[in-house]
Amino acid sequence: MDKTIFGYYIEPDVYFDINKRMLVNVDKNIRSHSYSPVILRETMFHLLVYLLENAKGNIISNSDILLNVWDNHGLSSSNQRLWQVMNALKIKLNAVGITEDFIMRVESKGYYVRENLVNVLYTNKKNGFIGKPSNAEQVIS
Protein backbone atom coordinates (compact mmCIF):
# COMPACT_ATOMS: atom_id res chain seq x y z
CA MET A 1 0.00 0.00 0.00
CA ASP A 2 1.32 3.44 -0.96
CA LYS A 3 0.66 5.62 2.06
CA THR A 4 1.69 9.17 2.83
CA ILE A 5 1.58 11.14 6.07
CA PHE A 6 -0.86 14.02 5.70
CA GLY A 7 -1.08 15.11 9.31
CA TYR A 8 -1.15 14.30 13.00
CA TYR A 9 -3.64 14.31 15.83
CA ILE A 10 -2.13 15.51 19.08
CA GLU A 11 -3.71 14.91 22.54
CA PRO A 12 -6.14 13.92 20.46
CA ASP A 13 -8.16 17.09 19.85
CA VAL A 14 -5.59 19.05 17.86
CA TYR A 15 -5.21 18.34 14.16
CA PHE A 16 -1.88 19.30 12.57
CA ASP A 17 -2.34 19.76 8.82
CA ILE A 18 1.15 19.46 7.34
CA ASN A 19 0.09 20.72 3.90
CA LYS A 20 -1.21 24.00 5.34
CA ARG A 21 1.28 24.14 8.26
CA MET A 22 -1.75 24.68 10.50
CA LEU A 23 -2.77 23.52 13.98
CA VAL A 24 -6.52 23.37 14.67
CA ASN A 25 -8.36 22.32 17.82
CA VAL A 26 -11.20 20.10 16.57
CA ASP A 27 -12.90 19.36 19.89
CA LYS A 28 -16.63 19.71 19.24
CA ASN A 29 -17.34 20.25 22.94
CA ILE A 30 -15.64 23.65 23.07
CA ARG A 31 -16.95 26.90 21.69
CA SER A 32 -15.57 27.61 18.24
CA HIS A 33 -13.98 30.89 19.34
CA SER A 34 -12.10 29.31 22.27
CA TYR A 35 -9.15 28.26 20.10
CA SER A 36 -8.19 29.93 16.84
CA PRO A 37 -6.25 27.95 14.21
CA VAL A 38 -2.49 28.61 14.28
CA ILE A 39 -0.32 28.72 11.16
CA LEU A 40 3.37 27.95 11.70
CA ARG A 41 6.26 29.73 10.05
CA GLU A 42 8.61 27.57 8.02
CA THR A 43 11.34 26.86 10.60
CA MET A 44 8.81 26.27 13.37
CA PHE A 45 6.92 23.93 11.03
CA HIS A 46 10.11 21.95 10.27
CA LEU A 47 10.87 21.77 13.99
CA LEU A 48 7.45 20.39 14.91
CA VAL A 49 7.46 17.87 12.04
CA TYR A 50 10.95 16.68 13.02
CA LEU A 51 9.91 16.28 16.65
CA LEU A 52 6.74 14.37 15.74
CA GLU A 53 8.57 12.11 13.28
CA ASN A 54 11.14 11.27 15.97
CA ALA A 55 8.79 10.96 18.96
CA LYS A 56 9.74 7.38 19.73
CA GLY A 57 10.22 7.46 23.49
CA ASN A 58 13.80 8.75 23.34
CA ILE A 59 15.45 12.10 23.87
CA ILE A 60 15.88 13.94 20.57
CA SER A 61 19.33 15.53 20.81
CA ASN A 62 19.95 19.22 20.29
CA SER A 63 22.58 18.42 17.65
CA ASP A 64 20.15 16.24 15.65
CA ILE A 65 17.51 18.96 15.78
CA LEU A 66 19.96 21.68 14.73
CA LEU A 67 21.25 19.57 11.83
CA ASN A 68 17.85 18.46 10.52
CA VAL A 69 15.82 21.62 11.12
CA TRP A 70 18.37 24.35 10.42
CA ASP A 71 21.54 23.10 8.70
CA ASN A 72 19.82 20.76 6.22
CA HIS A 73 17.57 23.64 5.15
CA GLY A 74 20.47 26.04 4.53
CA LEU A 75 19.93 28.00 7.74
CA SER A 76 22.45 29.00 10.38
CA SER A 77 21.91 27.01 13.58
CA SER A 78 22.67 27.74 17.23
CA ASN A 79 21.47 26.51 20.60
CA GLN A 80 20.10 29.98 21.30
CA ARG A 81 18.05 29.93 18.09
CA LEU A 82 16.74 26.44 18.94
CA TRP A 83 15.70 27.65 22.39
CA GLN A 84 13.93 30.71 20.92
CA VAL A 85 12.00 28.79 18.26
CA MET A 86 11.15 25.97 20.68
CA ASN A 87 9.71 28.43 23.21
CA ALA A 88 7.69 30.17 20.49
CA LEU A 89 6.43 26.77 19.27
CA LYS A 90 5.35 25.77 22.78
CA ILE A 91 3.38 29.03 23.08
CA LYS A 92 1.60 28.29 19.78
CA LEU A 93 0.90 24.69 20.82
CA ASN A 94 -0.56 25.93 24.10
CA ALA A 95 -2.71 28.43 22.17
CA VAL A 96 -4.56 25.52 20.49
CA GLY A 97 -4.92 23.51 23.69
CA ILE A 98 -1.81 21.33 23.86
CA THR A 99 -0.37 21.06 27.38
CA GLU A 100 3.00 22.59 28.18
CA ASP A 101 4.53 19.21 29.04
CA PHE A 102 3.89 17.76 25.56
CA ILE A 103 7.47 18.73 24.65
CA MET A 104 9.90 18.60 27.58
CA ARG A 105 13.44 19.95 27.71
CA VAL A 106 16.10 17.55 28.98
CA GLU A 107 18.90 19.77 30.28
CA SER A 108 22.00 19.86 28.03
CA LYS A 109 20.76 16.87 26.00
CA GLY A 110 17.71 17.74 23.96
CA TYR A 111 13.95 17.34 24.01
CA TYR A 112 11.48 14.60 24.79
CA VAL A 113 8.07 14.42 23.09
CA ARG A 114 5.21 12.53 24.75
CA GLU A 115 4.73 10.11 21.86
CA ASN A 116 1.67 8.52 23.47
CA LEU A 117 -0.21 11.74 22.61
CA VAL A 118 0.72 11.63 18.90
CA ASN A 119 -1.43 9.89 16.28
CA VAL A 120 0.02 9.75 12.78
CA LEU A 121 -2.51 10.18 9.95
CA TYR A 122 -1.86 8.50 6.63
CA THR A 123 -3.64 8.75 3.33
CA ASN A 124 -3.85 6.22 0.56
CA LYS A 125 -3.03 8.03 -2.69
CA LYS A 126 -6.16 6.58 -4.33
CA ASN A 127 -8.82 8.54 -2.48
CA GLY A 128 -7.27 10.80 0.16
CA PHE A 129 -10.12 10.32 2.68
CA ILE A 130 -9.56 12.11 5.96
CA GLY A 131 -10.80 10.77 9.29
CA LYS A 132 -9.97 10.88 12.99
CA PRO A 133 -7.87 7.91 14.14
CA SER A 134 -8.70 5.61 16.99
CA ASN A 135 -5.27 3.96 17.20
CA ALA A 136 -1.72 5.31 17.58
CA GLU A 137 -1.21 5.06 13.82
CA GLN A 138 -4.15 5.15 11.49
CA VAL A 139 -4.15 4.37 7.79
CA ILE A 140 -6.89 6.19 5.96
CA SER A 141 -7.92 4.33 2.83
PDB file of C-alpha atoms in Angstrom:
ATOM      1  CA  MET A   1       0.000   0.000   0.000  1.00  0.00           C
ATOM      2  CA  ASP A   2       1.325   3.436  -0.959  1.00  0.00           C
ATOM      3  CA  LYS A   3       0.655   5.623   2.060  1.00  0.00           C
ATOM      4  CA  THR A   4       1.694   9.172   2.827  1.00  0.00           C
ATOM      5  CA  ILE A   5       1.579  11.137   6.069  1.00  0.00           C
ATOM      6  CA  PHE A   6      -0.861  14.020   5.703  1.00  0.00           C
ATOM      7  CA  GLY A   7      -1.080  15.108   9.314  1.00  0.00           C
ATOM      8  CA  TYR A   8      -1.149  14.296  12.996  1.00  0.00           C
ATOM      9  CA  TYR A   9      -3.641  14.310  15.835  1.00  0.00           C
ATOM     10  CA  ILE A  10      -2.127  15.508  19.084  1.00  0.00           C
ATOM     11  CA  GLU A  11      -3.713  14.912  22.537  1.00  0.00           C
ATOM     12  CA  PRO A  12      -6.138  13.916  20.460  1.00  0.00           C
ATOM     13  CA  ASP A  13      -8.163  17.087  19.854  1.00  0.00           C
ATOM     14  CA  VAL A  14      -5.586  19.050  17.856  1.00  0.00           C
ATOM     15  CA  TYR A  15      -5.207  18.338  14.165  1.00  0.00           C
ATOM     16  CA  PHE A  16      -1.878  19.305  12.570  1.00  0.00           C
ATOM     17  CA  ASP A  17      -2.341  19.757   8.815  1.00  0.00           C
ATOM     18  CA  ILE A  18       1.153  19.464   7.341  1.00  0.00           C
ATOM     19  CA  ASN A  19       0.091  20.717   3.905  1.00  0.00           C
ATOM     20  CA  LYS A  20      -1.213  23.997   5.337  1.00  0.00           C
ATOM     21  CA  ARG A  21       1.275  24.138   8.257  1.00  0.00           C
ATOM     22  CA  MET A  22      -1.749  24.678  10.496  1.00  0.00           C
ATOM     23  CA  LEU A  23      -2.771  23.524  13.983  1.00  0.00           C
ATOM     24  CA  VAL A  24      -6.517  23.369  14.675  1.00  0.00           C
ATOM     25  CA  ASN A  25      -8.360  22.315  17.815  1.00  0.00           C
ATOM     26  CA  VAL A  26     -11.200  20.101  16.568  1.00  0.00           C
ATOM     27  CA  ASP A  27     -12.898  19.363  19.892  1.00  0.00           C
ATOM     28  CA  LYS A  28     -16.634  19.705  19.240  1.00  0.00           C
ATOM     29  CA  ASN A  29     -17.343  20.254  22.939  1.00  0.00           C
ATOM     30  CA  ILE A  30     -15.640  23.649  23.069  1.00  0.00           C
ATOM     31  CA  ARG A  31     -16.954  26.904  21.693  1.00  0.00           C
ATOM     32  CA  SER A  32     -15.574  27.611  18.236  1.00  0.00           C
ATOM     33  CA  HIS A  33     -13.981  30.890  19.339  1.00  0.00           C
ATOM     34  CA  SER A  34     -12.097  29.307  22.266  1.00  0.00           C
ATOM     35  CA  TYR A  35      -9.151  28.256  20.105  1.00  0.00           C
ATOM     36  CA  SER A  36      -8.188  29.925  16.844  1.00  0.00           C
ATOM     37  CA  PRO A  37      -6.246  27.955  14.213  1.00  0.00           C
ATOM     38  CA  VAL A  38      -2.493  28.611  14.277  1.00  0.00           C
ATOM     39  CA  ILE A  39      -0.316  28.719  11.160  1.00  0.00           C
ATOM     40  CA  LEU A  40       3.371  27.947  11.702  1.00  0.00           C
ATOM     41  CA  ARG A  41       6.255  29.733  10.048  1.00  0.00           C
ATOM     42  CA  GLU A  42       8.606  27.567   8.016  1.00  0.00           C
ATOM     43  CA  THR A  43      11.338  26.863  10.602  1.00  0.00           C
ATOM     44  CA  MET A  44       8.806  26.271  13.372  1.00  0.00           C
ATOM     45  CA  PHE A  45       6.922  23.925  11.030  1.00  0.00           C
ATOM     46  CA  HIS A  46      10.112  21.951  10.265  1.00  0.00           C
ATOM     47  CA  LEU A  47      10.867  21.771  13.989  1.00  0.00           C
ATOM     48  CA  LEU A  48       7.446  20.386  14.905  1.00  0.00           C
ATOM     49  CA  VAL A  49       7.462  17.870  12.042  1.00  0.00           C
ATOM     50  CA  TYR A  50      10.950  16.676  13.016  1.00  0.00           C
ATOM     51  CA  LEU A  51       9.908  16.282  16.654  1.00  0.00           C
ATOM     52  CA  LEU A  52       6.739  14.372  15.741  1.00  0.00           C
ATOM     53  CA  GLU A  53       8.574  12.108  13.279  1.00  0.00           C
ATOM     54  CA  ASN A  54      11.137  11.273  15.967  1.00  0.00           C
ATOM     55  CA  ALA A  55       8.793  10.960  18.958  1.00  0.00           C
ATOM     56  CA  LYS A  56       9.744   7.380  19.730  1.00  0.00           C
ATOM     57  CA  GLY A  57      10.218   7.462  23.493  1.00  0.00           C
ATOM     58  CA  ASN A  58      13.804   8.749  23.337  1.00  0.00           C
ATOM     59  CA  ILE A  59      15.454  12.097  23.866  1.00  0.00           C
ATOM     60  CA  ILE A  60      15.884  13.941  20.568  1.00  0.00           C
ATOM     61  CA  SER A  61      19.325  15.527  20.814  1.00  0.00           C
ATOM     62  CA  ASN A  62      19.948  19.224  20.294  1.00  0.00           C
ATOM     63  CA  SER A  63      22.580  18.422  17.655  1.00  0.00           C
ATOM     64  CA  ASP A  64      20.152  16.238  15.654  1.00  0.00           C
ATOM     65  CA  ILE A  65      17.511  18.958  15.781  1.00  0.00           C
ATOM     66  CA  LEU A  66      19.963  21.676  14.727  1.00  0.00           C
ATOM     67  CA  LEU A  67      21.254  19.570  11.832  1.00  0.00           C
ATOM     68  CA  ASN A  68      17.854  18.460  10.523  1.00  0.00           C
ATOM     69  CA  VAL A  69      15.816  21.615  11.120  1.00  0.00           C
ATOM     70  CA  TRP A  70      18.371  24.346  10.420  1.00  0.00           C
ATOM     71  CA  ASP A  71      21.542  23.098   8.696  1.00  0.00           C
ATOM     72  CA  ASN A  72      19.819  20.758   6.216  1.00  0.00           C
ATOM     73  CA  HIS A  73      17.566  23.645   5.150  1.00  0.00           C
ATOM     74  CA  GLY A  74      20.468  26.035   4.530  1.00  0.00           C
ATOM     75  CA  LEU A  75      19.928  27.998   7.741  1.00  0.00           C
ATOM     76  CA  SER A  76      22.450  28.999  10.380  1.00  0.00           C
ATOM     77  CA  SER A  77      21.911  27.012  13.582  1.00  0.00           C
ATOM     78  CA  SER A  78      22.665  27.736  17.227  1.00  0.00           C
ATOM     79  CA  ASN A  79      21.474  26.505  20.596  1.00  0.00           C
ATOM     80  CA  GLN A  80      20.097  29.979  21.304  1.00  0.00           C
ATOM     81  CA  ARG A  81      18.047  29.929  18.092  1.00  0.00           C
ATOM     82  CA  LEU A  82      16.737  26.437  18.936  1.00  0.00           C
ATOM     83  CA  TRP A  83      15.701  27.655  22.389  1.00  0.00           C
ATOM     84  CA  GLN A  84      13.933  30.715  20.919  1.00  0.00           C
ATOM     85  CA  VAL A  85      12.003  28.794  18.256  1.00  0.00           C
ATOM     86  CA  MET A  86      11.149  25.969  20.677  1.00  0.00           C
ATOM     87  CA  ASN A  87       9.708  28.429  23.209  1.00  0.00           C
ATOM     88  CA  ALA A  88       7.686  30.174  20.491  1.00  0.00           C
ATOM     89  CA  LEU A  89       6.434  26.770  19.271  1.00  0.00           C
ATOM     90  CA  LYS A  90       5.349  25.772  22.781  1.00  0.00           C
ATOM     91  CA  ILE A  91       3.381  29.027  23.081  1.00  0.00           C
ATOM     92  CA  LYS A  92       1.604  28.288  19.783  1.00  0.00           C
ATOM     93  CA  LEU A  93       0.898  24.686  20.817  1.00  0.00           C
ATOM     94  CA  ASN A  94      -0.563  25.930  24.096  1.00  0.00           C
ATOM     95  CA  ALA A  95      -2.712  28.434  22.166  1.00  0.00           C
ATOM     96  CA  VAL A  96      -4.560  25.520  20.494  1.00  0.00           C
ATOM     97  CA  GLY A  97      -4.923  23.506  23.693  1.00  0.00           C
ATOM     98  CA  ILE A  98      -1.805  21.325  23.858  1.00  0.00           C
ATOM     99  CA  THR A  99      -0.374  21.063  27.376  1.00  0.00           C
ATOM    100  CA  GLU A 100       3.002  22.595  28.183  1.00  0.00           C
ATOM    101  CA  ASP A 101       4.527  19.211  29.043  1.00  0.00           C
ATOM    102  CA  PHE A 102       3.888  17.762  25.563  1.00  0.00           C
ATOM    103  CA  ILE A 103       7.472  18.731  24.648  1.00  0.00           C
ATOM    104  CA  MET A 104       9.904  18.603  27.581  1.00  0.00           C
ATOM    105  CA  ARG A 105      13.442  19.952  27.707  1.00  0.00           C
ATOM    106  CA  VAL A 106      16.100  17.549  28.983  1.00  0.00           C
ATOM    107  CA  GLU A 107      18.903  19.770  30.283  1.00  0.00           C
ATOM    108  CA  SER A 108      22.001  19.858  28.033  1.00  0.00           C
ATOM    109  CA  LYS A 109      20.763  16.875  26.005  1.00  0.00           C
ATOM    110  CA  GLY A 110      17.714  17.742  23.960  1.00  0.00           C
ATOM    111  CA  TYR A 111      13.953  17.337  24.013  1.00  0.00           C
ATOM    112  CA  TYR A 112      11.476  14.601  24.794  1.00  0.00           C
ATOM    113  CA  VAL A 113       8.068  14.422  23.086  1.00  0.00           C
ATOM    114  CA  ARG A 114       5.211  12.532  24.746  1.00  0.00           C
ATOM    115  CA  GLU A 115       4.726  10.113  21.863  1.00  0.00           C
ATOM    116  CA  ASN A 116       1.668   8.518  23.470  1.00  0.00           C
ATOM    117  CA  LEU A 117      -0.206  11.737  22.606  1.00  0.00           C
ATOM    118  CA  VAL A 118       0.715  11.633  18.898  1.00  0.00           C
ATOM    119  CA  ASN A 119      -1.433   9.887  16.282  1.00  0.00           C
ATOM    120  CA  VAL A 120       0.018   9.753  12.777  1.00  0.00           C
ATOM    121  CA  LEU A 121      -2.505  10.175   9.949  1.00  0.00           C
ATOM    122  CA  TYR A 122      -1.858   8.504   6.626  1.00  0.00           C
ATOM    123  CA  THR A 123      -3.643   8.746   3.333  1.00  0.00           C
ATOM    124  CA  ASN A 124      -3.846   6.223   0.561  1.00  0.00           C
ATOM    125  CA  LYS A 125      -3.027   8.034  -2.687  1.00  0.00           C
ATOM    126  CA  LYS A 126      -6.163   6.582  -4.330  1.00  0.00           C
ATOM    127  CA  ASN A 127      -8.820   8.541  -2.484  1.00  0.00           C
ATOM    128  CA  GLY A 128      -7.265  10.796   0.161  1.00  0.00           C
ATOM    129  CA  PHE A 129     -10.120  10.320   2.676  1.00  0.00           C
ATOM    130  CA  ILE A 130      -9.561  12.112   5.964  1.00  0.00           C
ATOM    131  CA  GLY A 131     -10.796  10.766   9.290  1.00  0.00           C
ATOM    132  CA  LYS A 132      -9.969  10.880  12.986  1.00  0.00           C
ATOM    133  CA  PRO A 133      -7.869   7.911  14.141  1.00  0.00           C
ATOM    134  CA  SER A 134      -8.703   5.611  16.989  1.00  0.00           C
ATOM    135  CA  ASN A 135      -5.271   3.963  17.202  1.00  0.00           C
ATOM    136  CA  ALA A 136      -1.722   5.305  17.576  1.00  0.00           C
ATOM    137  CA  GLU A 137      -1.205   5.060  13.817  1.00  0.00           C
ATOM    138  CA  GLN A 138      -4.151   5.149  11.485  1.00  0.00           C
ATOM    139  CA  VAL A 139      -4.145   4.372   7.793  1.00  0.00           C
ATOM    140  CA  ILE A 140      -6.891   6.187   5.965  1.00  0.00           C
ATOM    141  CA  SER A 141      -7.922   4.329   2.827  1.00  0.00           C
TER     142      SER A 141
END
